[in-house]
């Protein structure tokens, strides 16, 4: 059974006399353990698709199944639990709390879990170590580089050990060196820890770090192929 199954999904935004179709009959499947890039230009519908896949929004028509269940199979409490336990989100803007340490930022998702507080520090430290920031545990975001901030966001996304991590333009605000290190972290999570990664990007070079690219244009899938010459992020984390 696929982790994700999308069948003829549409998303329509009604307006005053104008209807905007953001997605128009999108279909694909993603299996557990895959690293997939969803690539397209601005306005192609890729961010709308991410919001639907992450249960942040509802589609207008078609079928979306996560682990064999549609959104209608879940209560609102179940949806919140799935997002907290089984999905992690990394956004372009980092979304870190200022004047709050790296450790406390990474612990945030645990506040909404049923995990005993006595385990929070250990779980957060493990996630921080995974992205190579154990030397920055007590630093605040203002003391970090852009690449380090994004790696904190990745650590926060994986602190609950989710099956699936969504990364929405994670290198968009970064220079090439920092972006390479962020992609290194995502590849490590996929290859060494088995996390399914769905990467949203408009950049070909970033998309080629994935195993497979689904190309979106004008709300439709125009291509779905394996990456023939995959880029491998080999840079070590800078201490």
mmCIF file of N, CA and C in Angstrom, residues 120-226:
data_model
loop_
_atom_site.group_PDB
_atom_site.id
_atom_site.type_symbol
_atom_site.label_atom_id
_atom_site.label_comp_id
_atom_site.label_asym_id
_atom_site.label_seq_id
_atom_site.Cartn_x
_atom_site.Cartn_y
_atom_site.Cartn_z
ATOM 1 N N UNK A 120 11.672 14.798 26.791
ATOM 2 C CA UNK A 120 11.755 15.840 25.768
ATOM 3 C C UNK A 120 13.195 16.266 25.466
ATOM 4 N N UNK A 121 13.977 16.509 26.513
ATOM 5 C CA UNK A 121 15.349 16.965 26.276
ATOM 6 C C UNK A 121 16.148 15.960 25.479
ATOM 7 N N UNK A 122 16.048 14.688 25.843
ATOM 8 C CA UNK A 122 16.817 13.648 25.144
ATOM 9 C C UNK A 122 16.399 13.539 23.684
ATOM 10 N N UNK A 123 15.094 13.619 23.426
ATOM 11 C CA UNK A 123 14.599 13.521 22.054
ATOM 12 C C UNK A 123 15.050 14.723 21.232
ATOM 13 N N UNK A 124 14.987 15.916 21.823
ATOM 14 C CA UNK A 124 15.415 17.119 21.109
ATOM 15 C C UNK A 124 16.905 17.087 20.826
ATOM 16 N N UNK A 125 17.692 16.659 21.799
ATOM 17 C CA UNK A 125 19.144 16.582 21.597
ATOM 18 C C UNK A 125 19.508 15.580 20.506
ATOM 19 N N UNK A 126 18.784 14.478 20.449
ATOM 20 C CA UNK A 126 19.044 13.495 19.401
ATOM 21 C C UNK A 126 18.764 14.093 18.021
ATOM 22 N N UNK A 127 17.662 14.830 17.893
ATOM 23 C CA UNK A 127 17.336 15.468 16.617
ATOM 24 C C UNK A 127 18.373 16.523 16.251
ATOM 25 N N UNK A 128 18.815 17.293 17.233
ATOM 26 C CA UNK A 128 19.832 18.320 16.997
ATOM 27 C C UNK A 128 21.142 17.688 16.553
ATOM 28 N N UNK A 129 21.522 16.586 17.169
ATOM 29 C CA UNK A 129 22.744 15.879 16.775
ATOM 30 C C UNK A 129 22.652 15.360 15.349
ATOM 31 N N UNK A 130 21.464 14.927 14.949
ATOM 32 C CA UNK A 130 21.278 14.378 13.603
ATOM 33 C C UNK A 130 21.602 15.415 12.533
ATOM 34 N N UNK A 131 21.315 16.687 12.799
ATOM 35 C CA UNK A 131 21.602 17.729 11.807
ATOM 36 C C UNK A 131 22.910 18.461 12.107
ATOM 37 N N UNK A 132 23.712 17.909 13.017
ATOM 38 C CA UNK A 132 25.058 18.430 13.255
ATOM 39 C C UNK A 132 25.132 19.751 13.983
ATOM 40 N N UNK A 133 24.184 20.010 14.887
ATOM 41 C CA UNK A 133 24.168 21.304 15.586
ATOM 42 C C UNK A 133 24.293 21.158 17.101
ATOM 43 N N UNK A 134 24.903 20.071 17.540
ATOM 44 C CA UNK A 134 25.020 19.855 18.982
ATOM 45 C C UNK A 134 25.841 20.966 19.656
ATOM 46 N N UNK A 135 26.683 21.671 18.899
ATOM 47 C CA UNK A 135 27.488 22.772 19.449
ATOM 48 C C UNK A 135 26.715 24.086 19.499
ATOM 49 N N UNK A 136 25.452 24.076 19.077
ATOM 50 C CA UNK A 136 24.636 25.291 19.045
ATOM 51 C C UNK A 136 23.377 25.164 19.934
ATOM 52 N N UNK A 137 23.365 24.198 20.809
ATOM 53 C CA UNK A 137 22.151 23.856 21.559
ATOM 54 C C UNK A 137 21.576 25.049 22.316
ATOM 55 N N UNK A 138 22.410 25.851 22.925
ATOM 56 C CA UNK A 138 21.934 26.971 23.749
ATOM 57 C C UNK A 138 21.956 28.308 23.016
ATOM 58 N N UNK A 139 22.287 28.291 21.733
ATOM 59 C CA UNK A 139 22.278 29.527 20.956
ATOM 60 C C UNK A 139 20.840 29.912 20.602
ATOM 61 N N UNK A 140 20.626 31.211 20.397
ATOM 62 C CA UNK A 140 19.342 31.706 19.919
ATOM 63 C C UNK A 140 19.410 31.920 18.409
ATOM 64 N N UNK A 141 18.268 31.975 17.710
ATOM 65 C CA UNK A 141 18.275 32.103 16.256
ATOM 66 C C UNK A 141 19.119 33.263 15.733
ATOM 67 N N UNK A 142 19.133 34.387 16.432
ATOM 68 C CA UNK A 142 19.897 35.549 15.980
ATOM 69 C C UNK A 142 21.401 35.271 15.934
ATOM 70 N N UNK A 143 21.834 34.245 16.648
ATOM 71 C CA UNK A 143 23.253 33.893 16.690
ATOM 72 C C UNK A 143 23.624 32.834 15.650
ATOM 73 N N UNK A 144 22.675 32.440 14.810
ATOM 74 C CA UNK A 144 22.888 31.370 13.839
ATOM 75 C C UNK A 144 22.913 31.909 12.421
ATOM 76 N N UNK A 145 23.607 31.195 11.536
ATOM 77 C CA UNK A 145 23.559 31.502 10.107
ATOM 78 C C UNK A 145 22.233 31.021 9.536
ATOM 79 N N UNK A 146 21.928 31.432 8.306
ATOM 80 C CA UNK A 146 20.695 30.984 7.663
ATOM 81 C C UNK A 146 20.626 29.478 7.530
ATOM 82 N N UNK A 147 21.746 28.872 7.153
ATOM 83 C CA UNK A 147 21.769 27.413 7.009
ATOM 84 C C UNK A 147 21.555 26.707 8.334
ATOM 85 N N UNK A 148 22.135 27.260 9.399
ATOM 86 C CA UNK A 148 21.943 26.669 10.721
ATOM 87 C C UNK A 148 20.497 26.801 11.178
ATOM 88 N N UNK A 149 19.874 27.952 10.901
ATOM 89 C CA UNK A 149 18.460 28.127 11.257
ATOM 90 C C UNK A 149 17.596 27.079 10.565
ATOM 91 N N UNK A 150 17.879 26.821 9.285
ATOM 92 C CA UNK A 150 17.073 25.834 8.573
ATOM 93 C C UNK A 150 17.322 24.437 9.108
ATOM 94 N N UNK A 151 18.535 24.147 9.532
ATOM 95 C CA UNK A 151 18.813 22.831 10.125
ATOM 96 C C UNK A 151 18.123 22.685 11.483
ATOM 97 N N UNK A 152 17.975 23.790 12.223
ATOM 98 C CA UNK A 152 17.171 23.748 13.450
ATOM 99 C C UNK A 152 15.723 23.424 13.096
ATOM 100 N N UNK A 153 15.219 24.042 12.033
ATOM 101 C CA UNK A 153 13.847 23.766 11.597
ATOM 102 C C UNK A 153 13.684 22.300 11.199
ATOM 103 N N UNK A 154 14.710 21.725 10.582
ATOM 104 C CA UNK A 154 14.660 20.310 10.222
ATOM 105 C C UNK A 154 14.656 19.444 11.485
ATOM 106 N N UNK A 155 15.499 19.799 12.446
ATOM 107 C CA UNK A 155 15.527 19.057 13.712
ATOM 108 C C UNK A 155 14.172 19.112 14.403
ATOM 109 N N UNK A 156 13.549 20.277 14.395
ATOM 110 C CA UNK A 156 12.217 20.420 14.993
ATOM 111 C C UNK A 156 11.197 19.539 14.271
ATOM 112 N N UNK A 157 11.333 19.448 12.939
ATOM 113 C CA UNK A 157 10.397 18.640 12.155
ATOM 114 C C UNK A 157 10.534 17.154 12.441
ATOM 115 N N UNK A 158 11.737 16.720 12.814
ATOM 116 C CA UNK A 158 11.939 15.278 12.991
ATOM 117 C C UNK A 158 11.964 14.840 14.454
ATOM 118 N N UNK A 159 11.730 15.776 15.395
ATOM 119 C CA UNK A 159 11.868 15.430 16.810
ATOM 120 C C UNK A 159 10.881 14.339 17.226
ATOM 121 N N UNK A 160 9.714 14.284 16.589
ATOM 122 C CA UNK A 160 8.732 13.244 16.892
ATOM 123 C C UNK A 160 8.951 11.982 16.068
ATOM 124 N N UNK A 161 10.048 11.951 15.301
ATOM 125 C CA UNK A 161 10.355 10.820 14.426
ATOM 126 C C UNK A 161 9.199 10.518 13.468
ATOM 127 N N UNK A 162 8.768 11.521 12.677
ATOM 128 C CA UNK A 162 7.632 11.308 11.775
ATOM 129 C C UNK A 162 8.008 10.410 10.604
ATOM 130 N N UNK A 163 7.011 9.753 10.041
ATOM 131 C CA UNK A 163 7.245 8.931 8.854
ATOM 132 C C UNK A 163 7.558 9.800 7.648
ATOM 133 N N UNK A 164 7.015 11.013 7.627
ATOM 134 C CA UNK A 164 7.052 11.860 6.439
ATOM 135 C C UNK A 164 7.468 13.281 6.805
ATOM 136 N N UNK A 165 8.398 13.832 6.021
ATOM 137 C CA UNK A 165 8.817 15.216 6.201
ATOM 138 C C UNK A 165 8.554 15.991 4.920
ATOM 139 N N UNK A 166 7.806 17.089 5.044
ATOM 140 C CA UNK A 166 7.582 18.012 3.942
ATOM 141 C C UNK A 166 8.601 19.146 4.058
ATOM 142 N N UNK A 167 9.297 19.436 2.979
ATOM 143 C CA UNK A 167 10.254 20.540 2.950
ATOM 144 C C UNK A 167 9.840 21.492 1.830
ATOM 145 N N UNK A 168 9.314 22.661 2.205
ATOM 146 C CA UNK A 168 8.764 23.619 1.250
ATOM 147 C C UNK A 168 9.805 24.696 0.952
ATOM 148 N N UNK A 169 10.456 24.596 -0.214
ATOM 149 C CA UNK A 169 11.499 25.541 -0.626
ATOM 150 C C UNK A 169 12.523 25.745 0.503
ATOM 151 N N UNK A 170 13.113 24.673 1.041
ATOM 152 C CA UNK A 170 13.966 24.813 2.229
ATOM 153 C C UNK A 170 15.276 25.551 1.971
ATOM 154 N N UNK A 171 15.685 25.677 0.702
ATOM 155 C CA UNK A 171 16.933 26.388 0.399
ATOM 156 C C UNK A 171 16.672 27.764 -0.211
ATOM 157 N N UNK A 172 15.406 28.180 -0.261
ATOM 158 C CA UNK A 172 15.043 29.405 -0.965
ATOM 159 C C UNK A 172 15.683 30.664 -0.408
ATOM 160 N N UNK A 173 15.949 30.706 0.901
ATOM 161 C CA UNK A 173 16.531 31.899 1.520
ATOM 162 C C UNK A 173 18.028 31.756 1.803
ATOM 163 N N UNK A 174 18.658 30.727 1.219
ATOM 164 C CA UNK A 174 20.026 30.407 1.590
ATOM 165 C C UNK A 174 21.004 30.584 0.434
ATOM 166 N N UNK A 175 22.276 30.846 0.782
ATOM 167 C CA UNK A 175 23.320 30.838 -0.236
ATOM 168 C C UNK A 175 23.597 29.393 -0.635
ATOM 169 N N UNK A 176 24.383 29.209 -1.679
ATOM 170 C CA UNK A 176 24.570 27.867 -2.235
ATOM 171 C C UNK A 176 25.237 26.914 -1.241
ATOM 172 N N UNK A 177 26.192 27.406 -0.453
ATOM 173 C CA UNK A 177 26.881 26.549 0.511
ATOM 174 C C UNK A 177 25.926 26.090 1.606
ATOM 175 N N UNK A 178 25.145 27.030 2.149
ATOM 176 C CA UNK A 178 24.189 26.677 3.196
ATOM 177 C C UNK A 178 23.106 25.754 2.648
ATOM 178 N N UNK A 179 22.653 26.035 1.418
ATOM 179 C CA UNK A 179 21.653 25.185 0.786
ATOM 180 C C UNK A 179 22.141 23.761 0.605
ATOM 181 N N UNK A 180 23.420 23.621 0.250
ATOM 182 C CA UNK A 180 24.007 22.294 0.085
ATOM 183 C C UNK A 180 23.983 21.532 1.406
ATOM 184 N N UNK A 181 24.251 22.219 2.487
ATOM 185 C CA UNK A 181 24.274 21.562 3.794
ATOM 186 C C UNK A 181 22.869 21.151 4.231
ATOM 187 N N UNK A 182 21.870 21.965 3.894
ATOM 188 C CA UNK A 182 20.483 21.603 4.210
ATOM 189 C C UNK A 182 20.066 20.367 3.424
ATOM 190 N N UNK A 183 20.441 20.309 2.138
ATOM 191 C CA UNK A 183 20.112 19.137 1.339
ATOM 192 C C UNK A 183 20.861 17.905 1.852
ATOM 193 N N UNK A 184 22.068 18.111 2.360
ATOM 194 C CA UNK A 184 22.814 17.020 2.968
ATOM 195 C C UNK A 184 22.049 16.450 4.155
ATOM 196 N N UNK A 185 21.486 17.339 4.972
ATOM 197 C CA UNK A 185 20.713 16.897 6.137
ATOM 198 C C UNK A 185 19.478 16.111 5.711
ATOM 199 N N UNK A 186 18.782 16.584 4.679
ATOM 200 C CA UNK A 186 17.583 15.885 4.220
ATOM 201 C C UNK A 186 17.925 14.526 3.621
ATOM 202 N N UNK A 187 19.012 14.462 2.857
ATOM 203 C CA UNK A 187 19.415 13.170 2.299
ATOM 204 C C UNK A 187 19.802 12.188 3.396
ATOM 205 N N UNK A 188 20.450 12.686 4.433
ATOM 206 C CA UNK A 188 20.824 11.825 5.561
ATOM 207 C C UNK A 188 19.589 11.245 6.233
ATOM 208 N N UNK A 189 18.566 12.074 6.418
ATOM 209 C CA UNK A 189 17.327 11.597 7.030
ATOM 210 C C UNK A 189 16.677 10.508 6.182
ATOM 211 N N UNK A 190 16.736 10.662 4.881
ATOM 212 C CA UNK A 190 16.142 9.683 3.979
ATOM 213 C C UNK A 190 16.960 8.399 3.915
ATOM 214 N N UNK A 191 18.258 8.527 3.697
ATOM 215 C CA UNK A 191 19.093 7.357 3.440
ATOM 216 C C UNK A 191 19.483 6.599 4.693
ATOM 217 N N UNK A 192 19.731 7.315 5.783
ATOM 218 C CA UNK A 192 20.213 6.660 6.998
ATOM 219 C C UNK A 192 19.106 6.391 8.011
ATOM 220 N N UNK A 193 18.047 7.183 7.964
ATOM 221 C CA UNK A 193 16.989 7.054 8.968
ATOM 222 C C UNK A 193 15.658 6.605 8.380
ATOM 223 N N UNK A 194 15.555 6.557 7.050
ATOM 224 C CA UNK A 194 14.369 5.993 6.408
ATOM 225 C C UNK A 194 13.170 6.903 6.290
ATOM 226 N N UNK A 195 13.337 8.192 6.582
ATOM 227 C CA UNK A 195 12.208 9.111 6.478
ATOM 228 C C UNK A 195 11.820 9.322 5.014
ATOM 229 N N UNK A 196 10.523 9.356 4.751
ATOM 230 C CA UNK A 196 10.027 9.763 3.445
ATOM 231 C C UNK A 196 10.132 11.284 3.371
ATOM 232 N N UNK A 197 10.699 11.796 2.277
ATOM 233 C CA UNK A 197 10.865 13.237 2.106
ATOM 234 C C UNK A 197 10.083 13.688 0.881
ATOM 235 N N UNK A 198 9.269 14.723 1.043
ATOM 236 C CA UNK A 198 8.624 15.385 -0.090
ATOM 237 C C UNK A 198 9.134 16.821 -0.118
ATOM 238 N N UNK A 199 9.885 17.123 -1.150
ATOM 239 C CA UNK A 199 10.545 18.411 -1.312
ATOM 240 C C UNK A 199 9.791 19.253 -2.335
ATOM 241 N N UNK A 200 9.411 20.461 -1.953
ATOM 242 C CA UNK A 200 8.777 21.410 -2.870
ATOM 243 C C UNK A 200 9.837 22.412 -3.305
ATOM 244 N N UNK A 201 10.028 22.563 -4.608
ATOM 245 C CA UNK A 201 11.068 23.474 -5.090
ATOM 246 C C UNK A 201 10.776 23.916 -6.515
ATOM 247 N N UNK A 202 11.352 25.059 -6.882
ATOM 248 C CA UNK A 202 11.308 25.492 -8.281
ATOM 249 C C UNK A 202 12.687 25.398 -8.918
ATOM 250 N N UNK A 203 13.672 24.920 -8.149
ATOM 251 C CA UNK A 203 15.060 24.885 -8.602
ATOM 252 C C UNK A 203 15.442 23.482 -9.063
ATOM 253 N N UNK A 204 15.930 23.377 -10.290
ATOM 254 C CA UNK A 204 16.323 22.080 -10.838
ATOM 255 C C UNK A 204 17.440 21.447 -10.016
ATOM 256 N N UNK A 205 18.445 22.231 -9.655
ATOM 257 C CA UNK A 205 19.582 21.669 -8.920
ATOM 258 C C UNK A 205 19.152 21.116 -7.565
ATOM 259 N N UNK A 206 18.224 21.789 -6.905
ATOM 260 C CA UNK A 206 17.722 21.290 -5.621
ATOM 261 C C UNK A 206 16.894 20.038 -5.827
ATOM 262 N N UNK A 207 16.041 20.025 -6.837
ATOM 263 C CA UNK A 207 15.184 18.866 -7.109
ATOM 264 C C UNK A 207 16.003 17.618 -7.420
ATOM 265 N N UNK A 208 17.162 17.797 -8.020
ATOM 266 C CA UNK A 208 17.977 16.652 -8.423
ATOM 267 C C UNK A 208 18.663 15.952 -7.254
ATOM 268 N N UNK A 209 18.495 16.457 -6.031
ATOM 269 C CA UNK A 209 18.938 15.713 -4.854
ATOM 270 C C UNK A 209 17.954 14.595 -4.515
ATOM 271 N N UNK A 210 16.742 14.679 -5.028
ATOM 272 C CA UNK A 210 15.728 13.656 -4.776
ATOM 273 C C UNK A 210 15.963 12.446 -5.681
ATOM 274 N N UNK A 211 15.227 11.376 -5.410
ATOM 275 C CA UNK A 211 15.289 10.182 -6.249
ATOM 276 C C UNK A 211 14.338 10.278 -7.436
ATOM 277 N N UNK A 212 13.345 11.152 -7.312
ATOM 278 C CA UNK A 212 12.263 11.219 -8.296
ATOM 279 C C UNK A 212 11.709 12.632 -8.319
ATOM 280 N N UNK A 213 11.329 13.098 -9.497
ATOM 281 C CA UNK A 213 10.778 14.442 -9.644
ATOM 282 C C UNK A 213 9.392 14.363 -10.276
ATOM 283 N N UNK A 214 8.406 14.937 -9.584
ATOM 284 C CA UNK A 214 7.064 15.123 -10.137
ATOM 285 C C UNK A 214 6.969 16.587 -10.554
ATOM 286 N N UNK A 215 6.767 16.835 -11.839
ATOM 287 C CA UNK A 215 6.727 18.206 -12.364
ATOM 288 C C UNK A 215 5.277 18.677 -12.476
ATOM 289 N N UNK A 216 5.024 19.841 -11.884
ATOM 290 C CA UNK A 216 3.688 20.439 -11.877
ATOM 291 C C UNK A 216 3.712 21.733 -12.687
ATOM 292 N N UNK A 217 2.727 21.907 -13.542
ATOM 293 C CA UNK A 217 2.572 23.167 -14.272
ATOM 294 C C UNK A 217 1.084 23.423 -14.497
ATOM 295 N N UNK A 218 0.670 24.652 -14.199
ATOM 296 C CA UNK A 218 -0.731 25.042 -14.378
ATOM 297 C C UNK A 218 -1.690 24.071 -13.689
ATOM 298 N N UNK A 219 -1.289 23.589 -12.513
ATOM 299 C CA UNK A 219 -2.163 22.732 -11.728
ATOM 300 C C UNK A 219 -2.262 21.296 -12.177
ATOM 301 N N UNK A 220 -1.396 20.896 -13.127
ATOM 302 C CA UNK A 220 -1.444 19.536 -13.648
ATOM 303 C C UNK A 220 -0.049 18.908 -13.612
ATOM 304 N N UNK A 221 -0.003 17.580 -13.508
ATOM 305 C CA UNK A 221 1.265 16.859 -13.562
ATOM 306 C C UNK A 221 1.694 16.764 -15.025
ATOM 307 N N UNK A 222 2.860 17.328 -15.322
ATOM 308 C CA UNK A 222 3.356 17.251 -16.688
ATOM 309 C C UNK A 222 4.528 16.285 -16.839
ATOM 310 N N UNK A 223 4.989 15.729 -15.714
ATOM 311 C CA UNK A 223 6.075 14.764 -15.772
ATOM 312 C C UNK A 223 6.271 14.087 -14.432
ATOM 313 N N UNK A 224 6.727 12.847 -14.455
ATOM 314 C CA UNK A 224 6.991 12.082 -13.233
ATOM 315 C C UNK A 224 8.061 11.061 -13.586
ATOM 316 N N UNK A 225 9.302 11.352 -13.203
ATOM 317 C CA UNK A 225 10.394 10.468 -13.611
ATOM 318 C C UNK A 225 11.448 10.344 -12.517
ATOM 319 N N UNK A 226 12.185 9.247 -12.576
ATOM 320 C CA UNK A 226 13.318 9.075 -11.675
ATOM 321 C C UNK A 226 14.442 10.010 -12.102
#
